[in-house]
Amino acid sequence: MKKVIIGNWKMNGSHALVDALAAQITPAAELPYTGLVCPPFTLLAYARKTLPASLFVGAQDIAACEKGAFTGDVSGALLADSGATHVLIGHSERRLYHQENETTFSEKIQAALAQGLLPILCVGESHECFDKKETKSFLRAQLHFALPFLKEKAITLAYEPLWAIGTGQTPTLPMIQDVHSFLEGEFGVAPFYGGSVTIQNYQDILALGAVGGLLIGGESLFPEKFALILQGKAL
Ligand code: 13P
């Protein structure tokens, strides 16, 4: 199975950025990885129309409810209608700024599955937890609610240590391998790694056996570098 490269644009991007990425990847290019771009909601349909079919398009969030009077929310049906095939759920920024919790995540996973979207559940520990060497017990507890989904292989996982997101700091390769092997052994999926992945370090991280892919924030906003990563190339 191909490893997966995901660009999470967070609250960034523009039609011009979609165009710039599309210009870097020809429709005929053979990509060594499964590529997925997660732009803001407003760019989903345009990204689907503009990017080559070899790249998937996904959302960064989904409403827990199906439809109706929920001002500002975007349902799974709307996401699917815009061409999205995947959705990030439980990103640490949703947990931090929107106080989302396990109940919400469960509902959101079910809302995604009901529309045939593949949920990517994000987990990760704080620096304090990492320092106390409690990462594995923390992750086990954080994933407890998701066991039924994991058992059915209905979701994939992304491991993003909070302290590595946007900081330029990453765990060492043996540490990443250790946590990913633990998650794979415990939950049966090789998680994607996220947190300060760059054009310089992505190949080493992706080469680790238990790393199923990469979830890339800041570096995915540079179309030339992100296109090189999607094509398995170096600078
Ligand atoms: P950075 O790659 O900017 O550290 O962000 C990681 C992330 O949060 C991806 O979801």
Coordinates of N, CA and C and ligand atoms in Angstrom, one line a residue:
M1 N 0.8 -1.2 0.0 CA 0.0 0.0 0.0 C 0.9 1.3 0.0
K2 N 0.5 2.2 -0.8 CA 1.3 3.5 -0.9 C 1.2 4.2 0.4
K3 N 2.3 4.9 0.8 CA 2.2 5.8 2.0 C 1.4 7.1 1.6
V4 N 1.0 7.8 2.5 CA 0.1 9.0 2.3 C 0.7 10.3 2.6
I5 N 0.6 11.2 1.8 CA 1.1 12.6 2.1 C -0.1 13.5 2.1
I6 N -0.3 14.2 3.3 CA -1.4 15.1 3.4 C -0.9 16.5 3.7
G7 N -1.5 17.5 2.9 CA -1.2 18.9 3.2 C -2.4 19.5 4.0
N8 N -2.2 19.9 5.2 CA -3.3 20.6 5.9 C -3.0 22.1 5.9
W9 N -3.8 22.8 5.1 CA -3.5 24.2 4.9 C -4.0 25.1 6.1
K10 N -4.7 24.4 7.0 CA -5.3 25.2 8.1 C -6.1 26.4 7.6
M11 N -6.0 27.5 8.3 CA -6.8 28.7 7.8 C -5.9 29.6 6.9
N12 N -5.4 29.0 5.9 CA -4.5 29.6 4.9 C -4.9 29.2 3.5
G13 N -4.3 29.9 2.6 CA -4.5 29.5 1.2 C -5.3 30.4 0.4
S14 N -5.5 30.1 -0.9 CA -6.3 31.0 -1.8 C -6.5 30.2 -3.1
H15 N -7.3 30.8 -3.9 CA -7.4 30.2 -5.2 C -6.1 30.2 -5.9
A16 N -5.3 31.2 -5.7 CA -4.0 31.3 -6.4 C -3.1 30.2 -5.9
L17 N -3.2 29.8 -4.6 CA -2.3 28.7 -4.1 C -2.7 27.4 -4.7
V18 N -4.0 27.2 -4.9 CA -4.5 26.0 -5.6 C -3.9 25.9 -7.0
D19 N -4.0 27.1 -7.7 CA -3.5 27.1 -9.0 C -2.0 26.8 -9.0
A20 N -1.3 27.4 -8.1 CA 0.2 27.2 -8.0 C 0.6 25.8 -7.8
L21 N -0.2 25.1 -6.9 CA 0.1 23.7 -6.7 C -0.2 22.9 -8.0
A22 N -1.4 23.2 -8.6 CA -1.8 22.5 -9.8 C -0.7 22.6 -10.9
A23 N -0.1 23.8 -10.9 CA 0.9 24.0 -12.0 C 2.1 23.2 -11.8
Q24 N 2.4 22.8 -10.5 CA 3.6 22.0 -10.2 C 3.4 20.5 -10.5
I25 N 2.2 20.1 -10.6 CA 2.0 18.6 -10.7 C 1.2 18.3 -12.0
T26 N 1.8 17.8 -13.0 CA 1.1 17.5 -14.2 C 0.1 16.3 -14.0
P27 N -1.0 16.4 -14.7 CA -2.0 15.3 -14.5 C -1.4 13.9 -14.8
A28 N -0.4 13.8 -15.6 CA 0.2 12.5 -16.0 C 1.3 12.1 -15.0
A29 N 1.7 13.0 -14.0 CA 2.8 12.6 -13.1 C 2.4 11.4 -12.3
E30 N 3.4 10.5 -12.2 CA 3.2 9.3 -11.4 C 3.6 9.6 -10.0
L31 N 2.7 9.6 -9.1 CA 3.0 9.9 -7.7 C 3.4 8.7 -6.9
P32 N 4.5 8.7 -6.2 CA 4.9 7.5 -5.4 C 4.0 7.3 -4.2
Y33 N 3.3 8.4 -3.8 CA 2.5 8.4 -2.6 C 1.0 8.7 -2.9
T34 N 0.1 8.4 -2.0 CA -1.2 8.8 -2.1 C -1.2 10.3 -1.6
G35 N -1.6 11.2 -2.4 CA -1.6 12.6 -2.0 C -3.0 13.2 -1.7
L36 N -3.0 14.0 -0.6 CA -4.3 14.5 -0.2 C -4.1 16.0 0.2
V37 N -4.9 16.9 -0.3 CA -4.8 18.3 0.1 C -6.1 18.7 0.9
C38 N -5.8 19.3 2.1 CA -7.0 19.7 2.9 C -6.9 21.2 3.0
P39 N -7.6 21.9 2.1 CA -7.7 23.4 2.1 C -8.8 23.8 3.0
P40 N -9.0 25.1 3.3 CA -10.2 25.5 4.0 C -11.5 25.2 3.2
F41 N -12.6 25.1 3.8 CA -13.9 24.7 3.2 C -14.1 25.5 1.9
T42 N -13.8 26.8 1.9 CA -14.2 27.7 0.8 C -13.4 27.3 -0.5
L43 N -12.3 26.5 -0.4 CA -11.5 26.2 -1.5 C -11.7 24.7 -2.0
L44 N -12.5 24.0 -1.2 CA -12.6 22.5 -1.5 C -13.0 22.3 -3.0
A45 N -14.1 22.9 -3.4 CA -14.7 22.6 -4.7 C -13.7 23.0 -5.8
Y46 N -13.1 24.2 -5.6 CA -12.1 24.7 -6.6 C -10.9 23.8 -6.6
A47 N -10.5 23.3 -5.4 CA -9.3 22.4 -5.4 C -9.6 21.1 -6.2
R48 N -10.8 20.6 -5.9 CA -11.2 19.4 -6.6 C -11.2 19.5 -8.1
K49 N -11.7 20.7 -8.6 CA -11.8 21.0 -10.0 C -10.5 21.2 -10.6
T50 N -9.5 21.8 -9.9 CA -8.3 22.3 -10.4 C -7.1 21.3 -10.3
L51 N -7.1 20.6 -9.2 CA -5.9 19.7 -9.0 C -6.1 18.5 -9.8
P52 N -4.9 17.8 -10.1 CA -5.1 16.6 -10.9 C -5.8 15.5 -10.1
A53 N -6.4 14.6 -10.9 CA -7.3 13.6 -10.3 C -6.4 12.6 -9.4
S54 N -5.1 12.6 -9.6 CA -4.2 11.8 -8.8 C -4.1 12.3 -7.3
L55 N -4.6 13.5 -7.1 CA -4.6 14.0 -5.7 C -6.0 14.0 -5.1
F56 N -6.1 13.5 -3.9 CA -7.4 13.6 -3.2 C -7.6 15.0 -2.6
V57 N -8.8 15.3 -2.3 CA -9.1 16.6 -1.6 C -9.9 16.2 -0.3
G58 N -9.5 16.8 0.8 CA -10.2 16.5 2.1 C -10.5 17.8 2.9
A59 N -11.4 17.6 3.9 CA -11.7 18.8 4.7 C -11.0 18.7 6.0
Q60 N -11.0 19.8 6.7 CA -10.2 19.9 8.0 C -11.2 19.7 9.2
D61 N -12.5 19.7 8.9 CA -13.4 19.5 10.0 C -14.8 19.1 9.3
I62 N -15.7 18.7 10.1 CA -17.0 18.3 9.7 C -18.0 18.6 10.8
A63 N -19.3 18.9 10.4 CA -20.3 19.1 11.4 C -20.7 17.8 12.0
A64 N -21.1 17.7 13.3 CA -21.5 16.5 13.8 C -22.9 16.2 13.4
C65 N -23.7 17.2 13.0 CA -25.1 17.0 12.7 C -25.2 16.8 11.2
E66 N -26.4 16.2 10.8 CA -26.6 15.9 9.4 C -26.9 17.1 8.5
K67 N -27.9 17.8 8.9 CA -28.3 19.0 8.2 C -29.3 19.9 9.0
G68 N -29.6 21.1 8.5 CA -30.6 21.9 9.2 C -30.1 23.2 9.6
A69 N -30.7 23.7 10.7 CA -30.4 25.0 11.2 C -29.2 25.1 12.1
F70 N -28.0 25.0 11.5 CA -26.7 25.0 12.2 C -25.8 26.0 11.5
T71 N -26.1 27.3 11.8 CA -25.4 28.3 11.1 C -23.9 28.2 11.2
G72 N -23.2 28.2 10.1 CA -21.7 28.2 10.1 C -21.2 26.8 10.0
D73 N -22.0 25.8 10.2 CA -21.4 24.4 10.1 C -21.5 23.9 8.7
V74 N -20.6 22.9 8.5 CA -20.6 22.3 7.1 C -20.7 20.8 7.3
S75 N -21.8 20.2 6.7 CA -22.1 18.8 6.9 C -21.2 17.9 6.0
G76 N -21.3 16.6 6.4 CA -20.6 15.6 5.5 C -21.2 15.6 4.1
A77 N -22.5 15.8 4.0 CA -23.1 15.7 2.6 C -22.5 16.9 1.8
L78 N -22.4 18.1 2.5 CA -21.8 19.2 1.7 C -20.4 19.0 1.4
L79 N -19.6 18.4 2.3 CA -18.2 18.1 2.0 C -18.1 17.1 0.8
A80 N -18.9 16.1 0.8 CA -18.9 15.1 -0.3 C -19.3 15.7 -1.6
D81 N -20.3 16.6 -1.5 CA -20.8 17.3 -2.7 C -19.7 18.2 -3.3
S82 N -18.8 18.7 -2.4 CA -17.8 19.6 -2.9 C -16.6 18.8 -3.5
G83 N -16.6 17.5 -3.3 CA -15.6 16.7 -3.9 C -14.6 16.1 -2.9
A84 N -14.8 16.4 -1.6 CA -13.9 15.9 -0.6 C -14.2 14.4 -0.4
T85 N -13.1 13.7 -0.1 CA -13.2 12.2 0.2 C -12.7 11.8 1.6
H86 N -12.0 12.8 2.2 CA -11.4 12.5 3.5 C -11.7 13.7 4.5
V87 N -11.6 13.5 5.7 CA -11.8 14.6 6.7 C -10.9 14.4 7.9
L88 N -10.3 15.5 8.3 CA -9.5 15.5 9.6 C -10.5 15.6 10.7
I89 N -10.3 14.9 11.8 CA -11.2 15.0 12.9 C -10.3 15.0 14.2
G90 N -10.6 15.9 15.1 CA -9.8 15.9 16.4 C -8.5 16.5 16.3
H91 N -8.2 17.4 15.3 CA -6.9 18.1 15.3 C -6.7 18.8 16.6
S92 N -5.5 18.9 17.1 CA -5.3 19.6 18.4 C -5.8 21.0 18.4
E93 N -5.8 21.7 17.2 CA -6.3 23.1 17.2 C -7.8 23.1 17.4
R94 N -8.5 22.1 16.9 CA -9.9 22.0 17.2 C -10.2 21.7 18.7
R95 N -9.3 20.9 19.3 CA -9.4 20.5 20.7 C -9.2 21.8 21.5
L96 N -8.2 22.6 21.1 CA -7.7 23.7 21.9 C -8.7 24.9 21.8
Y97 N -9.0 25.3 20.5 CA -9.7 26.5 20.3 C -11.2 26.3 20.3
H98 N -11.7 25.1 20.1 CA -13.1 24.9 20.0 C -13.7 23.9 21.1
Q99 N -12.8 23.6 22.0 CA -13.1 22.7 23.1 C -13.8 21.4 22.7
E100 N -13.4 20.9 21.5 CA -14.1 19.7 21.0 C -13.6 18.5 21.9
N101 N -14.5 17.5 22.1 CA -14.2 16.4 23.0 C -14.5 15.1 22.3
E102 N -14.4 14.0 23.0 CA -14.6 12.7 22.5 C -16.0 12.5 22.0
T103 N -17.0 13.0 22.7 CA -18.4 12.9 22.3 C -18.5 13.5 20.9
T104 N -18.0 14.7 20.7 CA -18.1 15.4 19.4 C -17.3 14.6 18.4
F105 N -16.1 14.1 18.7 CA -15.4 13.3 17.7 C -16.1 12.1 17.2
S106 N -16.7 11.4 18.2 CA -17.5 10.2 17.8 C -18.6 10.5 16.9
E107 N -19.3 11.6 17.2 CA -20.4 12.0 16.3 C -19.9 12.4 14.9
K108 N -18.7 13.1 14.9 CA -18.2 13.6 13.7 C -17.7 12.4 12.8
I109 N -17.1 11.4 13.5 CA -16.6 10.2 12.7 C -17.9 9.6 12.1
Q110 N -18.9 9.4 12.9 CA -20.1 8.8 12.3 C -20.7 9.6 11.2
A111 N -20.7 10.9 11.3 CA -21.2 11.8 10.3 C -20.4 11.6 9.0
A112 N -19.1 11.5 9.2 CA -18.2 11.3 8.0 C -18.5 10.0 7.3
L113 N -18.5 8.9 8.1 CA -18.7 7.6 7.6 C -20.1 7.5 6.9
A114 N -21.1 8.2 7.4 CA -22.4 8.1 6.8 C -22.4 8.7 5.4
Q115 N -21.4 9.5 5.1 CA -21.3 10.1 3.8 C -20.2 9.5 2.9
G116 N -19.6 8.4 3.4 CA -18.5 7.8 2.7 C -17.2 8.5 2.7
L117 N -17.0 9.4 3.7 CA -15.8 10.1 3.9 C -14.9 9.4 4.8
L118 N -13.6 9.4 4.5 CA -12.6 8.6 5.4 C -12.1 9.5 6.5
P119 N -12.4 9.3 7.8 CA -12.0 10.1 8.8 C -10.5 9.8 9.2
I120 N -9.8 10.9 9.4 CA -8.4 10.8 9.9 C -8.4 11.4 11.3
L121 N -8.3 10.6 12.3 CA -8.4 11.1 13.7 C -7.0 11.4 14.2
C122 N -6.9 12.7 14.6 CA -5.6 13.2 15.1 C -5.4 13.1 16.6
V123 N -4.3 12.6 17.0 CA -4.0 12.5 18.5 C -2.6 12.9 18.7
G124 N -2.3 13.2 20.0 CA -0.9 13.7 20.3 C -0.8 14.2 21.7
E125 N 0.3 14.1 22.3 CA 0.5 14.5 23.7 C 1.2 15.9 23.8
S126 N 1.1 16.5 25.0 CA 1.7 17.7 25.3 C 3.2 17.5 25.6
H127 N 3.9 18.6 25.7 CA 5.3 18.5 26.0 C 5.5 17.9 27.4
E128 N 4.7 18.4 28.3 CA 4.7 18.0 29.7 C 4.6 16.4 29.8
C129 N 3.6 15.9 29.1 CA 3.3 14.5 29.0 C 4.5 13.7 28.4
F130 N 5.1 14.3 27.4 CA 6.2 13.7 26.7 C 7.4 13.7 27.7
D131 N 7.6 14.8 28.4 CA 8.8 14.8 29.3 C 8.6 13.8 30.4
K132 N 7.4 13.6 30.8 CA 7.1 12.6 31.9 C 7.1 11.2 31.4
K133 N 7.4 11.0 30.1 CA 7.4 9.7 29.4 C 6.1 9.0 29.6
E134 N 5.0 9.8 29.5 CA 3.7 9.2 29.6 C 3.0 9.2 28.2
T135 N 3.7 9.3 27.1 CA 3.1 9.4 25.8 C 2.2 8.2 25.5
K136 N 2.7 7.0 25.7 CA 1.9 5.9 25.3 C 0.6 5.7 26.1
S137 N 0.7 5.9 27.4 CA -0.5 5.7 28.2 C -1.5 6.9 27.9
F138 N -1.0 8.0 27.6 CA -1.8 9.1 27.2 C -2.6 8.8 25.9
L139 N -1.8 8.3 24.9 CA -2.4 8.0 23.6 C -3.5 6.9 23.8
R140 N -3.1 5.9 24.6 CA -4.1 4.8 24.8 C -5.4 5.3 25.3
A141 N -5.3 6.2 26.3 CA -6.5 6.8 26.9 C -7.2 7.7 25.9
Q142 N -6.4 8.4 25.1 CA -7.0 9.4 24.2 C -7.8 8.6 23.1
L143 N -7.4 7.4 22.8 CA -8.0 6.6 21.7 C -9.0 5.6 22.2
H144 N -9.2 5.6 23.5 CA -10.2 4.6 24.0 C -11.6 4.7 23.4
F145 N -12.0 5.9 23.2 CA -13.4 6.2 22.7 C -13.5 5.7 21.2
A146 N -12.3 5.6 20.6 CA -12.4 5.3 19.1 C -12.2 3.8 18.8
L147 N -12.1 3.0 19.9 CA -11.8 1.5 19.7 C -12.7 0.9 18.7
P148 N -14.1 1.1 18.9 CA -15.0 0.4 17.9 C -14.7 0.8 16.5
F149 N -14.3 2.1 16.2 CA -14.0 2.5 14.8 C -12.7 1.9 14.4
L150 N -11.7 1.8 15.3 CA -10.4 1.2 14.9 C -10.6 -0.3 14.6
K151 N -11.4 -0.9 15.5 CA -11.6 -2.4 15.3 C -12.2 -2.7 13.9
E152 N -13.0 -1.8 13.4 CA -13.6 -2.0 12.1 C -12.8 -1.4 11.0
K153 N -11.7 -0.9 11.3 CA -10.8 -0.2 10.3 C -11.5 0.9 9.6
A154 N -12.4 1.6 10.3 CA -13.2 2.6 9.7 C -12.5 4.0 9.7
I155 N -11.4 4.1 10.5 CA -10.7 5.4 10.5 C -9.2 5.1 10.4
T156 N -8.5 6.2 10.0 CA -7.0 6.1 10.1 C -6.6 7.1 11.2
L157 N -5.3 7.0 11.6 CA -4.8 7.9 12.7 C -3.7 8.8 12.2
A158 N -3.6 9.9 12.8 CA -2.5 10.8 12.6 C -1.9 11.1 14.0
Y159 N -0.6 10.8 14.2 CA 0.0 11.2 15.5 C 0.8 12.5 15.3
E160 N 0.3 13.5 16.1 CA 0.9 14.8 16.0 C 1.2 15.3 17.4
P161 N 2.5 15.1 17.9 CA 2.8 15.6 19.2 C 2.6 17.1 19.2
L162 N 1.8 17.6 20.2 CA 1.4 19.0 20.2 C 2.7 19.9 20.2
W163 N 3.7 19.5 20.8 CA 4.9 20.3 20.9 C 5.7 20.3 19.7
A164 N 5.3 19.5 18.7 CA 6.1 19.5 17.4 C 5.3 20.3 16.3
I165 N 4.1 20.7 16.6 CA 3.3 21.4 15.6 C 3.7 22.8 15.5
G166 N 4.3 23.2 14.3 CA 4.6 24.6 14.0 C 5.8 25.1 14.8
T167 N 6.6 24.2 15.5 CA 7.7 24.7 16.3 C 9.0 24.4 15.7
G168 N 9.1 23.6 14.7 CA 10.4 23.3 14.1 C 11.1 22.2 14.9
Q169 N 10.4 21.7 15.9 CA 11.0 20.7 16.8 C 10.3 19.4 16.5
T170 N 11.0 18.3 16.2 CA 10.4 17.0 16.0 C 11.0 16.0 16.9
P171 N 10.3 15.0 17.3 CA 10.9 13.9 18.0 C 12.0 13.3 17.2
T172 N 12.9 12.6 17.8 CA 14.0 11.9 17.0 C 13.3 10.8 16.2
L173 N 14.0 10.3 15.2 CA 13.5 9.2 14.4 C 13.2 8.0 15.2
P174 N 14.1 7.5 16.1 CA 13.7 6.4 16.9 C 12.5 6.6 17.8
M175 N 12.3 7.9 18.3 CA 11.1 8.1 19.1 C 9.9 8.0 18.2
I176 N 9.9 8.6 17.0 CA 8.7 8.5 16.1 C 8.4 7.0 15.9
Q177 N 9.5 6.3 15.5 CA 9.3 4.8 15.2 C 8.7 4.1 16.4
D178 N 9.2 4.4 17.6 CA 8.7 3.8 18.8 C 7.2 4.0 19.1
V179 N 6.8 5.3 19.0 CA 5.4 5.6 19.2 C 4.5 5.0 18.1
H180 N 5.0 5.1 16.9 CA 4.2 4.5 15.8 C 4.0 3.0 15.8
S181 N 5.1 2.4 16.2 CA 5.1 0.9 16.4 C 4.1 0.5 17.5
F182 N 4.1 1.3 18.6 CA 3.2 1.1 19.6 C 1.7 1.2 19.1
L183 N 1.5 2.3 18.4 CA 0.1 2.6 17.9 C -0.3 1.5 17.0
E184 N 0.6 1.1 16.1 CA 0.3 0.1 15.1 C 0.0 -1.3 15.8
G185 N 0.8 -1.6 16.8 CA 0.6 -2.8 17.5 C -0.7 -2.8 18.3
E186 N -1.0 -1.7 18.9 CA -2.2 -1.6 19.7 C -3.5 -1.5 18.9
F187 N -3.4 -0.7 17.8 CA -4.7 -0.4 17.2 C -4.7 -0.9 15.7
G188 N -3.7 -1.5 15.2 CA -3.7 -2.1 13.9 C -3.6 -1.2 12.7
V189 N -3.3 0.1 12.9 CA -3.1 0.9 11.8 C -1.7 1.7 11.9
A190 N -1.1 1.8 10.8 CA 0.2 2.6 10.8 C -0.2 4.1 10.7
P191 N 0.0 4.8 11.8 CA -0.5 6.2 11.7 C 0.4 7.1 10.9
F192 N -0.2 8.2 10.5 CA 0.5 9.2 9.8 C 1.2 10.1 10.9
Y193 N 2.4 10.6 10.6 CA 3.1 11.5 11.5 C 2.9 12.9 11.1
G194 N 2.7 13.8 12.1 CA 2.6 15.3 11.8 C 3.3 16.1 12.8
G195 N 3.9 17.2 12.4 CA 4.6 18.1 13.4 C 5.9 18.5 12.8
S196 N 6.0 19.7 12.2 CA 7.3 20.2 11.7 C 7.9 19.3 10.7
V197 N 7.1 18.8 9.8 CA 7.7 18.0 8.7 C 8.1 19.0 7.6
T198 N 9.2 18.8 7.0 CA 9.8 19.7 6.0 C 10.3 19.0 4.8
I199 N 10.7 19.7 3.8 CA 11.3 19.1 2.6 C 12.6 18.4 3.0
Q200 N 13.2 18.9 4.1 CA 14.5 18.4 4.5 C 14.3 17.0 5.3
N201 N 13.3 16.9 6.1 CA 13.2 15.8 7.0 C 12.2 14.7 6.6
Y202 N 11.4 15.0 5.5 CA 10.2 14.1 5.3 C 10.6 12.7 4.8
Q203 N 11.7 12.6 4.1 CA 12.1 11.3 3.5 C 12.5 10.4 4.7
D204 N 13.3 10.9 5.6 CA 13.7 10.1 6.7 C 12.6 9.6 7.6
I205 N 11.6 10.5 7.8 CA 10.5 10.1 8.7 C 9.6 9.1 7.9
L206 N 9.4 9.4 6.7 CA 8.5 8.5 5.9 C 9.1 7.1 5.7
A207 N 10.4 7.0 5.8 CA 11.1 5.7 5.6 C 10.9 4.8 6.8
L208 N 10.4 5.4 7.9 CA 10.3 4.5 9.1 C 9.1 3.5 8.9
G209 N 9.3 2.3 9.3 CA 8.4 1.2 8.9 C 6.9 1.5 9.4
A210 N 6.8 2.0 10.6 CA 5.4 2.1 11.2 C 4.8 3.5 10.9
V211 N 5.4 4.2 10.0 CA 4.8 5.5 9.6 C 4.1 5.3 8.3
G212 N 2.7 5.5 8.4 CA 1.9 5.2 7.2 C 1.8 6.4 6.3
G213 N 2.3 7.6 6.7 CA 2.2 8.8 5.9 C 2.6 10.0 6.7
L214 N 2.4 11.2 6.1 CA 2.8 12.4 6.8 C 1.6 13.4 6.7
L215 N 1.4 14.2 7.8 CA 0.4 15.2 7.8 C 1.2 16.5 7.9
I216 N 1.2 17.3 6.9 CA 2.1 18.4 6.8 C 1.4 19.8 6.8
G217 N 1.7 20.6 7.7 CA 1.1 21.9 7.9 C 1.8 23.0 7.1
G218 N 2.7 23.8 7.7 CA 3.3 24.9 7.1 C 4.0 24.6 5.8
E219 N 4.7 23.5 5.7 CA 5.5 23.3 4.5 C 4.5 23.0 3.3
S220 N 3.3 22.7 3.5 CA 2.4 22.4 2.4 C 1.9 23.7 1.8
L221 N 2.2 24.8 2.4 CA 1.8 26.1 1.8 C 2.8 26.6 0.8
F222 N 3.9 25.9 0.6 CA 4.9 26.3 -0.4 C 4.7 25.3 -1.6
P223 N 4.0 25.7 -2.6 CA 3.7 24.8 -3.7 C 4.8 24.0 -4.3
E224 N 6.0 24.7 -4.4 CA 7.1 24.0 -5.1 C 7.6 22.9 -4.1
K225 N 7.7 23.3 -2.8 CA 8.3 22.3 -1.9 C 7.2 21.1 -1.7
F226 N 6.0 21.5 -1.6 CA 5.0 20.5 -1.4 C 4.8 19.6 -2.6
A227 N 5.0 20.1 -3.8 CA 4.9 19.3 -5.0 C 6.1 18.3 -5.0
L228 N 7.3 18.8 -4.6 CA 8.4 17.9 -4.6 C 8.2 16.8 -3.6
I229 N 7.6 17.1 -2.4 CA 7.3 16.0 -1.4 C 6.3 15.0 -2.0
L230 N 5.3 15.5 -2.7 CA 4.3 14.6 -3.2 C 4.9 13.7 -4.3
Q231 N 6.0 14.2 -4.9 CA 6.6 13.4 -6.0 C 7.8 12.6 -5.5
G232 N 8.0 12.7 -4.1 CA 9.1 11.9 -3.5 C 10.5 12.4 -3.9
K233 N 10.6 13.7 -4.2 CA 11.9 14.3 -4.5 C 12.4 15.2 -3.4
A234 N 13.7 15.5 -3.6 CA 14.4 16.4 -2.6 C 14.6 17.8 -3.3
L235 N 15.0 18.7 -2.5 CA 15.2 20.1 -3.0 C 16.5 20.1 -4.0
Ligands
13P1 P1 3.2 21.9 10.9 O1 3.7 21.0 9.8 O2 3.1 23.3 10.5 O3 4.1 21.7 12.2 O4 1.7 21.5 11.3 C1 1.4 20.2 11.6 C2 0.0 20.0 11.6 O5 -0.7 20.4 12.5 C3 -0.7 19.3 10.5 O6 -2.0 19.0 10.8

